[in-house]
């Protein structure tokens, strides 16, 4: 690779290995990368591509069982193999990092001001008192309101976005040459994501540092990076200018990633289609705090008088940020949690139904969860998991018949039926989500509530799961309620969109109408943030 | 402040229930304080019962007891006839508390240091030896440790006195202190090691390292403080147990503390003495729980009260 | 992403399918300390329960002539003692002892006298404690010299004897039986109460949970030694009651752990999925909650067993343990501690077994915790 004069970090033949009980895992297999002064380099890859481990290796932050080899030279100075005391002169001063989890990346036991001051004091000397002025300036700079008051706050007293701003302030404290941002926005809501990214861009223009953005999200990259390196399985598949990568991707993998952005749209059902599920004025209250003797509990209204009507064959997308009440609404509609309001399933009024009376109806209405790791019991075989519904609703089924149904269900979701003798931990995230879908589909339900079914998956896998869900909908005339914070997926999946905020519906309407001409400012900000307009 | 008051208020019913349970449990046990091997003449027995108001209905005894206990009167001891329970406890408690305090310091400081060192050198020979010592500490009962210490240091080497309080100087305290502290030291070492290893894997430790903070700062200011939280939690039951004396250690080293009363009282059916010690221990447990809660709040801003 | 700790997992499912339990077993087998602990525990259990079959003495058999003798691999009485004894016998029978040899459990002796010896002289030999069944094998010199054979009662006291003259080896075996049995049974009792209480409290939740946990809190501030002592005084000192009583006070931690587990499981999505499928509470508890709490519960049992054994030994130290002539390791150790200067073996042998057992249990517990640790998923 041609090393230009403005290259400040030259990575050559970098390897990262992990020693595990099952042998050595080569996480990074000898990659070359250059970071030039003042540029933004995006390192893109799915989970397991080695994109984070590359940077961790350079920064000397690998886990105990990790080793790093090859070369990484910062302004001609070799970083690999440097003793920690020498490396400490560079990291935190010349090269700094921000991480994905702003919640856990800050020490919960110290005020943020002190944590920002720490690298200043250690790299520049002086006392914490001297550093205070600079910390206040930094907090101001990263847009923390009332820095004088916030400087003594603890991380748990700040929101996720604010914490990430604090991390950025800490990263800027010593005016670094390179800022490594490891998935800086992944854990944040879309609107916050956009704010953080524009903050980073503003700061880059002001201080001229290079940014290495590690991300799985191609959407961010297009508008933010100068150059892109695509990584897969520990190797750099392709690198070049952002424009070139997006317009003329050369590797199949990059093409696949680009194509994996959810596409397509769904036609609304006929007006004559019968209503499958209706919830009118649905409200859900949670009790917070309050013990046996202490009393004084407060009620928190998670869902506030929401009305939803789902027709046969329809997909309603429910969109909102964390805490908007969208998941709670989904569970309330299935009568899994108590809620006020009027509920109707088909022509049956189910408002007053208790758990026992709901039970026979359960086979008609199913739920698929976000976390494919948590939603499958680790101690059951896939076969047992998938047939669990039959065990409840068709207990008279013979063993052979149950097995036959399991084979059919697994085949339908695109899994090898052999899977039914294995355990969930042997499968990848996408495969597990297919298992969870098979568990719902084996009962031949009329309606499925999909609670962030693709959010925990890589983009390329997301696309496959969406395709599967569409196919199932067509072949079984299913109705979906699709709950997601990811507007691009909702746009592709649903024909009707409900935007929620703080437990209320902000706006609703046909998908096309909502996305093309949103009426509410909140909807607009969500759409702008999601599509990086 | 109001947090402290609230906690104290909620401690009252706990204490009350503890006292009630103990009172009735004790009374329903067969045999009484005066059931000796040779039965007393009925007349004497009746007199004794009257003197100690044991002829009254149980509920009245209970009410009387509670009423007196509130004013700090725990009644006369049935077996140590010349003393009230309050006197016995008042006499013995300072000894037990002094010994227990030293043992607590030894266990806490020694355990935390050993645990930290073991965590920093995880899976090394040092780690292994520290953890072996901790395992020995938890598995060898202190009625073995006590006599062995006596045999080695007092009898064979004649370095230290074999028992007794003497003039209360440190020489007399060393052996019982070690016997008392060893099991707790082992617990502290294990706890510290475990939570320290976990703390060193936390994300914010990675942040501190990524910002070039020296290893010493990372360990001491960032990892250690978080790692000490579980240690602090264990401090309450441990302090309560050590400061209220140990029947075993006080017996082996003939220390005039309160630890022995508990067992002697129960064996002799000395109702009032047992009740006195139960209340004493319960108060210690409750008070130390409160102290630890406050300490915890100081260490961890997330649970800070008010 | 927690890249710093977790290296990326790659690869497709292997062809051979293994359940989590099997994986845990494989990890456990790899842990050498834990496996060694298992083997040692097994050996100690065999020693305690099968050992008595191979030792001719019983645990309550008193040997008045061997009180507090130190351990030795030599049989008792030893050669010089027997020599003294036979010389005494010869003197009493007024014969000369020409030769004397002991082999195993029998002896041969040659006696002679100036006059022919009455064969009934063998009675003198039988009269001594040491010799039995003395017979005249052959005679020479017209009966002036007799070759005698007979049996010698020789006992092995590999561990020595206690202050009452009982074989310590058998006592240690019996102590092991009782300590192990108390440890296991009391742990089972605490397991039963704890799991039932904890699972109910955690699953039902709400106000009932609050009340149930409040009770546990109160019981925590009740000095548990007191409970044990009172209960033992209350019920008497029989073996069954001792483990019941210990189990009855050791369930608090178990209840807390199971409750915590249940609460955590209740929030897991697979329980939510089971509810959405229409499973009843009982079906959820049976199919999802219990199988998933087993791991931590097993680990905790390995912590409770040594704790219980220690507690029993503490009771024995206070004189509240099982009653003589029955014994436990704890009782033996406390007896030994009292005689530490005069008869250190009384402390050493039971302590070795006691400490080795607890050590092994510790390693097995650590191994199980590592093997079942859900973090590696």
PDB file of N, CA, C and O in Angstrom, chain A residues 84-128:
ATOM      1  N   UNK A  84       3.913  -0.942  28.442  1.00  0.00           N
ATOM      2  CA  UNK A  84       2.734  -0.135  28.805  1.00  0.00           C
ATOM      3  C   UNK A  84       3.097   1.298  29.198  1.00  0.00           C
ATOM      4  O   UNK A  84       2.385   2.239  28.828  1.00  0.00           O
ATOM      5  N   UNK A  85       4.201   1.485  29.907  1.00  0.00           N
ATOM      6  CA  UNK A  85       4.517   2.839  30.366  1.00  0.00           C
ATOM      7  C   UNK A  85       4.785   3.768  29.176  1.00  0.00           C
ATOM      8  O   UNK A  85       4.450   4.950  29.212  1.00  0.00           O
ATOM      9  N   UNK A  86       5.375   3.209  28.097  1.00  0.00           N
ATOM     10  CA  UNK A  86       5.622   4.018  26.909  1.00  0.00           C
ATOM     11  C   UNK A  86       4.328   4.240  26.138  1.00  0.00           C
ATOM     12  O   UNK A  86       4.034   5.335  25.674  1.00  0.00           O
ATOM     13  N   UNK A  87       3.550   3.151  26.021  1.00  0.00           N
ATOM     14  CA  UNK A  87       2.280   3.235  25.307  1.00  0.00           C
ATOM     15  C   UNK A  87       1.362   4.251  25.976  1.00  0.00           C
ATOM     16  O   UNK A  87       0.614   4.971  25.315  1.00  0.00           O
ATOM     17  N   UNK A  88       1.457   4.333  27.309  1.00  0.00           N
ATOM     18  CA  UNK A  88       0.601   5.248  28.047  1.00  0.00           C
ATOM     19  C   UNK A  88       0.868   6.709  27.704  1.00  0.00           C
ATOM     20  O   UNK A  88       0.050   7.575  27.989  1.00  0.00           O
ATOM     21  N   UNK A  89       2.066   7.005  27.113  1.00  0.00           N
ATOM     22  CA  UNK A  89       2.337   8.394  26.731  1.00  0.00           C
ATOM     23  C   UNK A  89       1.568   8.752  25.470  1.00  0.00           C
ATOM     24  O   UNK A  89       1.354   9.924  25.179  1.00  0.00           O
ATOM     25  N   UNK A  90       1.194   7.736  24.721  1.00  0.00           N
ATOM     26  CA  UNK A  90       0.500   7.998  23.456  1.00  0.00           C
ATOM     27  C   UNK A  90      -1.008   7.867  23.613  1.00  0.00           C
ATOM     28  O   UNK A  90      -1.764   8.762  23.236  1.00  0.00           O
ATOM     29  N   UNK A  91      -1.438   6.747  24.232  1.00  0.00           N
ATOM     30  CA  UNK A  91      -2.890   6.577  24.320  1.00  0.00           C
ATOM     31  C   UNK A  91      -3.456   7.537  25.363  1.00  0.00           C
ATOM     32  O   UNK A  91      -2.877   7.750  26.421  1.00  0.00           O
ATOM     33  N   UNK A  92      -4.562   8.125  25.024  1.00  0.00           N
ATOM     34  CA  UNK A  92      -5.141   9.124  25.912  1.00  0.00           C
ATOM     35  C   UNK A  92      -4.635  10.522  25.633  1.00  0.00           C
ATOM     36  O   UNK A  92      -5.252  11.499  26.033  1.00  0.00           O
ATOM     37  N   UNK A  93      -3.481  10.625  24.945  1.00  0.00           N
ATOM     38  CA  UNK A  93      -2.952  11.948  24.615  1.00  0.00           C
ATOM     39  C   UNK A  93      -3.007  12.159  23.110  1.00  0.00           C
ATOM     40  O   UNK A  93      -3.650  13.089  22.622  1.00  0.00           O
ATOM     41  N   UNK A  94      -2.323  11.279  22.363  1.00  0.00           N
ATOM     42  CA  UNK A  94      -2.282  11.439  20.906  1.00  0.00           C
ATOM     43  C   UNK A  94      -3.386  10.632  20.229  1.00  0.00           C
ATOM     44  O   UNK A  94      -3.931  11.046  19.227  1.00  0.00           O
ATOM     45  N   UNK A  95      -3.621   9.464  20.747  1.00  0.00           N
ATOM     46  CA  UNK A  95      -4.668   8.604  20.193  1.00  0.00           C
ATOM     47  C   UNK A  95      -5.677   8.349  21.309  1.00  0.00           C
ATOM     48  O   UNK A  95      -5.313   7.891  22.387  1.00  0.00           O
ATOM     49  N   UNK A  96      -6.936   8.682  21.073  1.00  0.00           N
ATOM     50  CA  UNK A  96      -7.949   8.461  22.111  1.00  0.00           C
ATOM     51  C   UNK A  96      -9.095   7.641  21.537  1.00  0.00           C
ATOM     52  O   UNK A  96      -9.194   7.459  20.327  1.00  0.00           O
ATOM     53  N   UNK A  97      -9.938   7.186  22.427  1.00  0.00           N
ATOM     54  CA  UNK A  97     -10.993   6.260  21.991  1.00  0.00           C
ATOM     55  C   UNK A  97     -12.313   6.569  22.658  1.00  0.00           C
ATOM     56  O   UNK A  97     -12.336   6.979  23.816  1.00  0.00           O
ATOM     57  N   UNK A  98     -13.399   6.361  21.942  1.00  0.00           N
ATOM     58  CA  UNK A  98     -14.701   6.312  22.593  1.00  0.00           C
ATOM     59  C   UNK A  98     -15.358   4.981  22.231  1.00  0.00           C
ATOM     60  O   UNK A  98     -15.053   4.393  21.212  1.00  0.00           O
ATOM     61  N   UNK A  99     -16.249   4.533  23.121  1.00  0.00           N
ATOM     62  CA  UNK A  99     -16.746   3.160  23.005  1.00  0.00           C
ATOM     63  C   UNK A  99     -18.249   3.129  22.766  1.00  0.00           C
ATOM     64  O   UNK A  99     -18.945   4.134  22.900  1.00  0.00           O
ATOM     65  N   UNK A 100     -18.698   1.918  22.499  1.00  0.00           N
ATOM     66  CA  UNK A 100     -20.112   1.741  22.175  1.00  0.00           C
ATOM     67  C   UNK A 100     -21.024   2.000  23.359  1.00  0.00           C
ATOM     68  O   UNK A 100     -22.040   2.672  23.237  1.00  0.00           O
ATOM     69  N   UNK A 101     -20.642   1.466  24.529  1.00  0.00           N
ATOM     70  CA  UNK A 101     -21.551   1.494  25.662  1.00  0.00           C
ATOM     71  C   UNK A 101     -21.230   2.680  26.561  1.00  0.00           C
ATOM     72  O   UNK A 101     -20.395   2.581  27.447  1.00  0.00           O
ATOM     73  N   UNK A 102     -21.896   3.798  26.371  1.00  0.00           N
ATOM     74  CA  UNK A 102     -21.550   4.947  27.212  1.00  0.00           C
ATOM     75  C   UNK A 102     -21.937   4.715  28.664  1.00  0.00           C
ATOM     76  O   UNK A 102     -21.426   5.364  29.558  1.00  0.00           O
ATOM     77  N   UNK A 103     -22.833   3.746  28.884  1.00  0.00           N
ATOM     78  CA  UNK A 103     -23.237   3.462  30.263  1.00  0.00           C
ATOM     79  C   UNK A 103     -22.100   2.826  31.051  1.00  0.00           C
ATOM     80  O   UNK A 103     -21.780   3.235  32.151  1.00  0.00           O
ATOM     81  N   UNK A 104     -21.489   1.814  30.472  1.00  0.00           N
ATOM     82  CA  UNK A 104     -20.508   1.062  31.241  1.00  0.00           C
ATOM     83  C   UNK A 104     -19.082   1.540  30.996  1.00  0.00           C
ATOM     84  O   UNK A 104     -18.176   1.125  31.703  1.00  0.00           O
ATOM     85  N   UNK A 105     -18.880   2.389  29.997  1.00  0.00           N
ATOM     86  CA  UNK A 105     -17.520   2.808  29.713  1.00  0.00           C
ATOM     87  C   UNK A 105     -17.024   3.876  30.668  1.00  0.00           C
ATOM     88  O   UNK A 105     -15.842   4.174  30.716  1.00  0.00           O
ATOM     89  N   UNK A 106     -17.933   4.490  31.405  1.00  0.00           N
ATOM     90  CA  UNK A 106     -17.522   5.458  32.416  1.00  0.00           C
ATOM     91  C   UNK A 106     -17.590   4.776  33.776  1.00  0.00           C
ATOM     92  O   UNK A 106     -18.463   3.949  34.024  1.00  0.00           O
ATOM     93  N   UNK A 107     -16.661   5.162  34.656  1.00  0.00           N
ATOM     94  CA  UNK A 107     -16.661   4.578  35.992  1.00  0.00           C
ATOM     95  C   UNK A 107     -17.868   5.099  36.772  1.00  0.00           C
ATOM     96  O   UNK A 107     -17.993   6.314  36.954  1.00  0.00           O
ATOM     97  N   UNK A 108     -18.742   4.195  37.219  1.00  0.00           N
ATOM     98  CA  UNK A 108     -19.975   4.657  37.879  1.00  0.00           C
ATOM     99  C   UNK A 108     -19.724   5.357  39.211  1.00  0.00           C
ATOM    100  O   UNK A 108     -20.617   6.002  39.741  1.00  0.00           O
ATOM    101  N   UNK A 109     -18.521   5.231  39.756  1.00  0.00           N
ATOM    102  CA  UNK A 109     -18.291   5.694  41.123  1.00  0.00           C
ATOM    103  C   UNK A 109     -17.683   7.091  41.215  1.00  0.00           C
ATOM    104  O   UNK A 109     -17.501   7.608  42.305  1.00  0.00           O
ATOM    105  N   UNK A 110     -17.341   7.693  40.069  1.00  0.00           N
ATOM    106  CA  UNK A 110     -16.723   9.021  40.120  1.00  0.00           C
ATOM    107  C   UNK A 110     -17.545  10.025  39.317  1.00  0.00           C
ATOM    108  O   UNK A 110     -18.134   9.670  38.294  1.00  0.00           O
ATOM    109  N   UNK A 111     -17.533  11.298  39.764  1.00  0.00           N
ATOM    110  CA  UNK A 111     -18.223  12.325  38.987  1.00  0.00           C
ATOM    111  C   UNK A 111     -17.575  12.462  37.609  1.00  0.00           C
ATOM    112  O   UNK A 111     -16.369  12.206  37.469  1.00  0.00           O
ATOM    113  N   UNK A 112     -18.371  12.865  36.636  1.00  0.00           N
ATOM    114  CA  UNK A 112     -17.844  12.927  35.268  1.00  0.00           C
ATOM    115  C   UNK A 112     -16.694  13.922  35.155  1.00  0.00           C
ATOM    116  O   UNK A 112     -15.743  13.696  34.423  1.00  0.00           O
ATOM    117  N   UNK A 113     -16.782  15.022  35.890  1.00  0.00           N
ATOM    118  CA  UNK A 113     -15.738  16.039  35.810  1.00  0.00           C
ATOM    119  C   UNK A 113     -14.376  15.455  36.147  1.00  0.00           C
ATOM    120  O   UNK A 113     -13.378  15.691  35.464  1.00  0.00           O
ATOM    121  N   UNK A 114     -14.357  14.663  37.182  1.00  0.00           N
ATOM    122  CA  UNK A 114     -13.104  14.062  37.589  1.00  0.00           C
ATOM    123  C   UNK A 114     -12.584  13.102  36.529  1.00  0.00           C
ATOM    124  O   UNK A 114     -11.393  13.011  36.269  1.00  0.00           O
ATOM    125  N   UNK A 115     -13.518  12.369  35.909  1.00  0.00           N
ATOM    126  CA  UNK A 115     -13.081  11.402  34.903  1.00  0.00           C
ATOM    127  C   UNK A 115     -12.527  12.081  33.664  1.00  0.00           C
ATOM    128  O   UNK A 115     -11.596  11.589  33.047  1.00  0.00           O
ATOM    129  N   UNK A 116     -13.137  13.234  33.310  1.00  0.00           N
ATOM    130  CA  UNK A 116     -12.598  13.958  32.154  1.00  0.00           C
ATOM    131  C   UNK A 116     -11.234  14.532  32.511  1.00  0.00           C
ATOM    132  O   UNK A 116     -10.321  14.570  31.684  1.00  0.00           O
ATOM    133  N   UNK A 117     -11.103  14.974  33.755  1.00  0.00           N
ATOM    134  CA  UNK A 117      -9.853  15.612  34.175  1.00  0.00           C
ATOM    135  C   UNK A 117      -8.711  14.612  34.273  1.00  0.00           C
ATOM    136  O   UNK A 117      -7.549  14.977  34.115  1.00  0.00           O
ATOM    137  N   UNK A 118      -9.042  13.368  34.506  1.00  0.00           N
ATOM    138  CA  UNK A 118      -8.001  12.377  34.757  1.00  0.00           C
ATOM    139  C   UNK A 118      -6.936  12.311  33.654  1.00  0.00           C
ATOM    140  O   UNK A 118      -5.744  12.420  33.940  1.00  0.00           O
ATOM    141  N   UNK A 119      -7.329  12.159  32.384  1.00  0.00           N
ATOM    142  CA  UNK A 119      -6.274  12.137  31.359  1.00  0.00           C
ATOM    143  C   UNK A 119      -5.509  13.457  31.270  1.00  0.00           C
ATOM    144  O   UNK A 119      -4.313  13.449  30.959  1.00  0.00           O
ATOM    145  N   UNK A 120      -6.171  14.571  31.558  1.00  0.00           N
ATOM    146  CA  UNK A 120      -5.465  15.856  31.513  1.00  0.00           C
ATOM    147  C   UNK A 120      -4.367  15.856  32.572  1.00  0.00           C
ATOM    148  O   UNK A 120      -3.209  16.169  32.301  1.00  0.00           O
ATOM    149  N   UNK A 121      -4.769  15.487  33.790  1.00  0.00           N
ATOM    150  CA  UNK A 121      -3.818  15.512  34.900  1.00  0.00           C
ATOM    151  C   UNK A 121      -2.663  14.543  34.636  1.00  0.00           C
ATOM    152  O   UNK A 121      -1.501  14.856  34.883  1.00  0.00           O
ATOM    153  N   UNK A 122      -2.993  13.384  34.097  1.00  0.00           N
ATOM    154  CA  UNK A 122      -1.934  12.398  33.934  1.00  0.00           C
ATOM    155  C   UNK A 122      -0.993  12.715  32.787  1.00  0.00           C
ATOM    156  O   UNK A 122       0.181  12.387  32.846  1.00  0.00           O
ATOM    157  N   UNK A 123      -1.512  13.322  31.732  1.00  0.00           N
ATOM    158  CA  UNK A 123      -0.640  13.569  30.590  1.00  0.00           C
ATOM    159  C   UNK A 123       0.010  14.943  30.650  1.00  0.00           C
ATOM    160  O   UNK A 123       1.087  15.142  30.115  1.00  0.00           O
ATOM    161  N   UNK A 124      -0.641  15.899  31.285  1.00  0.00           N
ATOM    162  CA  UNK A 124      -0.083  17.251  31.274  1.00  0.00           C
ATOM    163  C   UNK A 124       0.409  17.691  32.642  1.00  0.00           C
ATOM    164  O   UNK A 124       0.966  18.767  32.773  1.00  0.00           O
ATOM    165  N   UNK A 125       0.153  16.923  33.641  1.00  0.00           N
ATOM    166  CA  UNK A 125       0.536  17.324  34.995  1.00  0.00           C
ATOM    167  C   UNK A 125      -0.457  18.329  35.549  1.00  0.00           C
ATOM    168  O   UNK A 125      -1.492  18.608  34.940  1.00  0.00           O
ATOM    169  N   UNK A 126      -0.166  18.873  36.705  1.00  0.00           N
ATOM    170  CA  UNK A 126      -1.078  19.832  37.333  1.00  0.00           C
ATOM    171  C   UNK A 126      -2.068  19.113  38.224  1.00  0.00           C
ATOM    172  O   UNK A 126      -2.051  17.891  38.346  1.00  0.00           O
ATOM    173  N   UNK A 127      -2.937  19.878  38.859  1.00  0.00           N
ATOM    174  CA  UNK A 127      -3.864  19.299  39.808  1.00  0.00           C
ATOM    175  C   UNK A 127      -5.255  19.230  39.189  1.00  0.00           C
ATOM    176  O   UNK A 127      -5.505  19.805  38.124  1.00  0.00           O
ATOM    177  N   UNK A 128      -6.126  18.514  39.899  1.00  0.00           N
ATOM    178  CA  UNK A 128      -7.502  18.425  39.428  1.00  0.00           C
ATOM    179  C   UNK A 128      -8.156  19.806  39.439  1.00  0.00           C
ATOM    180  O   UNK A 128      -9.006  20.108  38.624  1.00  0.00           O
TER     181      UNK A 128
END
